[in-house]
mmCIF file of C-alpha atoms in Angstrom:
data_model
loop_
_atom_site.group_PDB
_atom_site.id
_atom_site.type_symbol
_atom_site.label_atom_id
_atom_site.label_comp_id
_atom_site.label_asym_id
_atom_site.label_seq_id
_atom_site.Cartn_x
_atom_site.Cartn_y
_atom_site.Cartn_z
ATOM 1 C CA MET A 4 -6.090 -0.153 9.126
ATOM 2 C CA SER A 5 -8.145 -1.867 6.441
ATOM 3 C CA GLN A 6 -8.747 -4.848 8.740
ATOM 4 C CA ILE A 7 -9.934 -2.463 11.446
ATOM 5 C CA ASN A 8 -12.259 -0.801 8.931
ATOM 6 C CA TYR A 9 -13.537 -4.228 7.913
ATOM 7 C CA CYS A 10 -14.307 -5.127 11.541
ATOM 8 C CA ALA A 11 -16.088 -1.809 12.061
ATOM 9 C CA THR A 12 -18.172 -2.358 8.924
ATOM 10 C CA ARG A 13 -19.113 -5.887 9.977
ATOM 11 C CA LEU A 14 -20.057 -4.637 13.435
ATOM 12 C CA HIS A 15 -22.213 -1.922 11.867
ATOM 13 C CA GLN A 16 -23.930 -4.506 9.647
ATOM 14 C CA ASP A 17 -24.447 -7.032 12.436
ATOM 15 C CA ASP A 18 -23.903 -5.797 15.968
ATOM 16 C CA GLN A 19 -24.739 -9.276 17.290
ATOM 17 C CA SER A 20 -21.722 -10.806 15.554
ATOM 18 C CA ILE A 21 -19.452 -12.778 17.848
ATOM 19 C CA VAL A 22 -16.750 -12.868 15.180
ATOM 20 C CA VAL A 23 -15.962 -9.136 15.302
ATOM 21 C CA PRO A 24 -15.003 -8.960 18.999
ATOM 22 C CA ILE A 25 -12.829 -12.054 18.607
ATOM 23 C CA THR A 26 -11.188 -10.666 15.462
ATOM 24 C CA ALA A 27 -10.621 -7.297 17.138
ATOM 25 C CA LYS A 28 -8.990 -9.008 20.104
ATOM 26 C CA LYS A 29 -6.692 -10.958 17.767
ATOM 27 C CA LEU A 30 -5.794 -7.823 15.791
ATOM 28 C CA LEU A 31 -4.979 -6.032 19.026
ATOM 29 C CA GLN A 32 -2.795 -8.940 20.101
ATOM 30 C CA LEU A 33 -0.912 -8.768 16.788
ATOM 31 C CA LEU A 34 -0.457 -5.004 17.144
ATOM 32 C CA TYR A 35 0.937 -5.441 20.649
ATOM 33 C CA GLU A 36 3.353 -8.056 19.343
ATOM 34 C CA LEU A 37 4.568 -5.536 16.776
ATOM 35 C CA LYS A 38 4.831 -2.932 19.521
ATOM 36 C CA SER A 39 7.273 -5.073 21.466
ATOM 37 C CA THR A 40 9.644 -5.405 18.522
ATOM 38 C CA GLY A 41 12.095 -2.651 17.869
ATOM 39 C CA SER A 42 15.695 -1.993 17.175
ATOM 40 C CA THR A 43 18.058 -3.935 19.386
ATOM 41 C CA GLU A 44 21.085 -2.272 17.854
ATOM 42 C CA PRO A 45 23.203 -0.436 20.431
ATOM 43 C CA PHE A 46 23.627 2.458 17.994
ATOM 44 C CA ILE A 47 21.290 3.423 15.228
ATOM 45 C CA GLY A 48 21.622 6.458 13.027
ATOM 46 C CA PRO A 49 19.265 9.439 13.096
ATOM 47 C CA THR A 50 17.488 8.385 9.895
ATOM 48 C CA THR A 51 16.743 4.917 11.255
ATOM 49 C CA LYS A 52 15.649 6.407 14.567
ATOM 50 C CA MET A 53 13.252 8.788 12.773
ATOM 51 C CA ILE A 54 11.826 5.943 10.687
ATOM 52 C CA GLU A 55 11.286 3.842 13.826
ATOM 53 C CA ARG A 56 9.577 6.738 15.626
ATOM 54 C CA THR A 57 7.296 7.342 12.671
ATOM 55 C CA ALA A 58 6.471 3.630 12.429
ATOM 56 C CA TYR A 59 5.776 3.568 16.165
ATOM 57 C CA ALA A 60 3.430 6.560 15.780
ATOM 58 C CA TRP A 61 1.496 4.635 13.129
ATOM 59 C CA LEU A 62 1.401 1.527 15.310
ATOM 60 C CA LEU A 63 0.010 3.498 18.261
ATOM 61 C CA THR A 64 -2.520 5.087 15.916
ATOM 62 C CA ALA A 65 -3.701 1.659 14.756
ATOM 63 C CA ILE A 66 -4.153 0.571 18.385
ATOM 64 C CA ILE A 67 -6.066 3.761 19.239
ATOM 65 C CA TYR A 68 -8.181 3.427 16.106
ATOM 66 C CA LEU A 69 -9.057 -0.205 16.886
ATOM 67 C CA ARG A 70 -9.887 0.591 20.501
ATOM 68 C CA CYS A 71 -12.067 3.572 19.556
ATOM 69 C CA ARG A 72 -13.726 2.492 16.338
ATOM 70 C CA VAL A 73 -14.248 -1.246 16.790
ATOM 71 C CA GLN A 74 -14.160 -1.710 20.544
ATOM 72 C CA ARG A 75 -15.943 1.637 21.019
ATOM 73 C CA TYR A 76 -13.860 2.867 23.921
ATOM 74 C CA PRO A 77 -13.850 6.652 24.400
ATOM 75 C CA PRO A 78 -10.539 8.551 24.411
ATOM 76 C CA SER A 79 -10.765 9.021 28.179
ATOM 77 C CA HIS A 80 -10.747 5.273 28.827
ATOM 78 C CA PRO A 81 -7.368 4.145 30.241
ATOM 79 C CA CYS A 82 -6.810 1.634 27.419
ATOM 80 C CA VAL A 83 -6.966 4.553 24.954
ATOM 81 C CA SER A 84 -5.585 7.463 26.972
ATOM 82 C CA ARG A 85 -2.297 5.709 27.757
ATOM 83 C CA HIS A 86 -1.708 5.189 24.033
ATOM 84 C CA LEU A 87 -2.607 8.819 23.320
ATOM 85 C CA GLU A 88 0.043 9.838 25.870
ATOM 86 C CA ALA A 89 2.623 7.579 24.214
ATOM 87 C CA LEU A 90 1.637 8.956 20.805
ATOM 88 C CA ALA A 91 2.118 12.526 22.038
ATOM 89 C CA LYS A 92 5.646 11.709 23.218
ATOM 90 C CA CYS A 93 6.369 10.001 19.928
ATOM 91 C CA ILE A 94 5.093 12.938 17.838
ATOM 92 C CA GLN A 95 7.231 15.351 19.836
ATOM 93 C CA ALA A 96 10.285 13.301 18.840
ATOM 94 C CA VAL A 97 9.442 13.115 15.120
ATOM 95 C CA PRO A 98 10.973 15.902 13.010
ATOM 96 C CA ALA A 99 8.586 18.252 11.243
ATOM 97 C CA SER A 100 11.192 19.681 8.885
ATOM 98 C CA GLY A 101 14.809 19.324 7.900
ATOM 99 C CA LEU A 102 16.985 16.528 6.617
ATOM 100 C CA HIS A 103 15.132 13.699 8.369
ATOM 101 C CA PHE A 104 11.632 14.895 7.501
ATOM 102 C CA THR A 105 10.224 12.631 4.795
ATOM 103 C CA ALA A 106 7.061 11.910 2.860
ATOM 104 C CA ASN A 107 6.251 9.358 5.564
ATOM 105 C CA ALA A 108 5.185 12.143 7.907
ATOM 106 C CA PRO A 109 2.647 10.912 10.473
ATOM 107 C CA ILE A 110 -0.191 13.206 9.411
ATOM 108 C CA LEU A 111 -3.007 10.846 10.447
ATOM 109 C CA PRO A 112 -1.412 10.058 13.833
ATOM 110 C CA VAL A 113 -0.994 13.776 14.550
ATOM 111 C CA PHE A 114 -4.547 14.506 13.388
ATOM 112 C CA LEU A 115 -6.009 11.779 15.617
ATOM 113 C CA LEU A 116 -3.940 12.963 18.567
ATOM 114 C CA GLY A 117 -5.279 16.497 18.150
ATOM 115 C CA LEU A 118 -8.807 15.219 17.612
ATOM 116 C CA LEU A 119 -9.021 12.785 20.525
ATOM 117 C CA SER A 120 -6.802 14.292 23.223
ATOM 118 C CA ALA A 121 -7.589 17.743 24.572
ATOM 119 C CA LYS A 122 -4.604 17.327 26.879
ATOM 120 C CA ASN A 123 -2.234 16.851 23.926
ATOM 121 C CA LYS A 124 -3.884 19.235 21.487
ATOM 122 C CA GLY A 125 -0.840 21.490 21.815
ATOM 123 C CA VAL A 126 1.483 18.713 20.647
ATOM 124 C CA ALA A 127 -0.548 18.282 17.460
ATOM 125 C CA GLN A 128 -0.845 22.034 16.991
ATOM 126 C CA ASP A 129 2.911 22.501 17.416
ATOM 127 C CA TRP A 130 3.662 19.735 14.888
ATOM 128 C CA PHE A 131 1.338 21.213 12.264
ATOM 129 C CA GLU A 132 2.711 24.723 12.838
ATOM 130 C CA ARG A 133 6.299 23.475 12.428
ATOM 131 C CA VAL A 134 5.408 21.609 9.212
ATOM 132 C CA LEU A 135 3.635 24.647 7.795
ATOM 133 C CA GLN A 136 6.715 26.833 8.281
ATOM 134 C CA VAL A 137 8.184 25.091 5.219
ATOM 135 C CA PRO A 138 5.720 25.122 2.286
ATOM 136 C CA VAL A 139 6.215 21.575 1.013
ATOM 137 C CA ARG A 140 3.016 19.750 1.943
ATOM 138 C CA SER A 141 -0.133 20.489 -0.036
ATOM 139 C CA THR A 142 -2.436 18.282 2.083
ATOM 140 C CA VAL A 143 -1.316 19.619 5.443
ATOM 141 C CA PRO A 144 -3.055 23.046 5.445
ATOM 142 C CA PRO A 145 -6.621 21.759 4.814
ATOM 143 C CA ILE A 146 -6.159 18.884 7.271
ATOM 144 C CA TYR A 147 -4.908 21.294 9.922
ATOM 145 C CA GLU A 148 -7.818 23.667 9.239
ATOM 146 C CA ALA A 149 -10.282 20.783 9.652
ATOM 147 C CA LEU A 150 -8.604 19.803 12.921
ATOM 148 C CA LYS A 151 -8.818 23.363 14.241
ATOM 149 C CA ARG A 152 -12.556 23.368 13.517
ATOM 150 C CA THR A 153 -12.995 20.199 15.577
ATOM 151 C CA TRP A 154 -11.479 21.954 18.580
ATOM 152 C CA GLU A 155 -14.612 24.096 18.724
ATOM 153 C CA TRP A 156 -16.859 21.047 19.116
ATOM 154 C CA LYS A 157 -18.101 19.473 22.284
ATOM 155 C CA PRO A 158 -16.828 15.900 22.635
ATOM 156 C CA ILE A 159 -18.952 13.408 20.704
ATOM 157 C CA TRP A 160 -17.795 10.350 22.629
ATOM 158 C CA PRO A 161 -19.411 8.967 25.772
ATOM 159 C CA SER A 162 -17.945 8.960 29.249
ATOM 160 C CA ALA A 163 -15.537 6.170 30.131
ATOM 161 C CA LYS A 164 -17.531 5.513 33.284
ATOM 162 C CA ASN A 165 -20.015 2.652 33.334
ATOM 163 C CA LEU A 166 -19.269 1.409 29.820
ATOM 164 C CA PRO A 167 -21.234 -1.704 28.926
ATOM 165 C CA TYR A 168 -19.142 -4.875 28.900
ATOM 166 C CA SER A 169 -20.323 -5.922 25.449
ATOM 167 C CA ILE A 170 -19.055 -3.990 22.418
ATOM 168 C CA ARG A 171 -22.469 -4.160 20.757
ATOM 169 C CA GLU A 172 -24.028 -2.339 23.712
ATOM 170 C CA ARG A 173 -21.528 0.530 23.544
ATOM 171 C CA GLU A 174 -22.334 3.669 21.615
ATOM 172 C CA PRO A 175 -20.819 3.713 18.087
ATOM 173 C CA TRP A 176 -19.507 7.237 18.648
ATOM 174 C CA TRP A 177 -16.748 6.983 16.028
ATOM 175 C CA GLU A 178 -19.353 6.776 13.264
ATOM 176 C CA LYS A 179 -20.964 9.986 14.562
ATOM 177 C CA LEU A 180 -17.545 11.607 14.605
ATOM 178 C CA VAL A 181 -16.926 10.657 10.977
ATOM 179 C CA ASP A 182 -20.371 11.967 9.970
ATOM 180 C CA ARG A 183 -19.592 15.286 11.622
ATOM 181 C CA LEU A 184 -16.160 15.448 9.983
ATOM 182 C CA LEU A 185 -17.747 14.817 6.585
ATOM 183 C CA VAL A 186 -20.110 17.731 7.115
ATOM 184 C CA GLU A 187 -17.352 20.016 8.399
ATOM 185 C CA ALA A 188 -14.478 19.014 6.117
ATOM 186 C CA GLY A 189 -16.130 17.303 3.172
ATOM 187 C CA GLY A 190 -14.140 14.626 1.389
ATOM 188 C CA MET A 191 -10.796 16.066 2.480
ATOM 189 C CA LEU A 192 -10.580 13.628 5.351
ATOM 190 C CA CYS A 193 -11.327 10.494 3.356
ATOM 191 C CA PHE A 194 -8.636 8.625 5.299
ATOM 192 C CA MET A 195 -10.946 8.491 8.311
#
């Protein structure tokens, strides 16, 4: 995530940079290589399965974040929407309470899913509601409240139709999204 943030910062400082698109492409390639690795064990226990699902949710989130923030694709673009769909399925399979629920809960992945995918808003909402049934997470309520406020907004991102080929010519909509989140939620969402 820090490398993605670095690329976004460099792009903001110099939108003519040829290094950022190349670096972003390489990062994406590395993320896809990670995506193809997984357990090859014929039987894995429920704890291992939960850890793998959570790790996969974070991996999908990194891909979505790179595509949206650095490559400036909107959530409706196929290269983003297919990962949002996969993330929704993954989140539905991750426990929100009980024995296999850990401190490694995918709060950012769930938040981004609810923020970027109107179609899967219910998946994020359901996850937060299930987590909040057991009062163990102090950061979850304010994050969920901030997410619910975003559902009242009109989308900030551009249409996926007729996107310019060059990253530098695309609208930096993620930065506008972060500015709006800062106004609405203050420093609570510093992970963005």
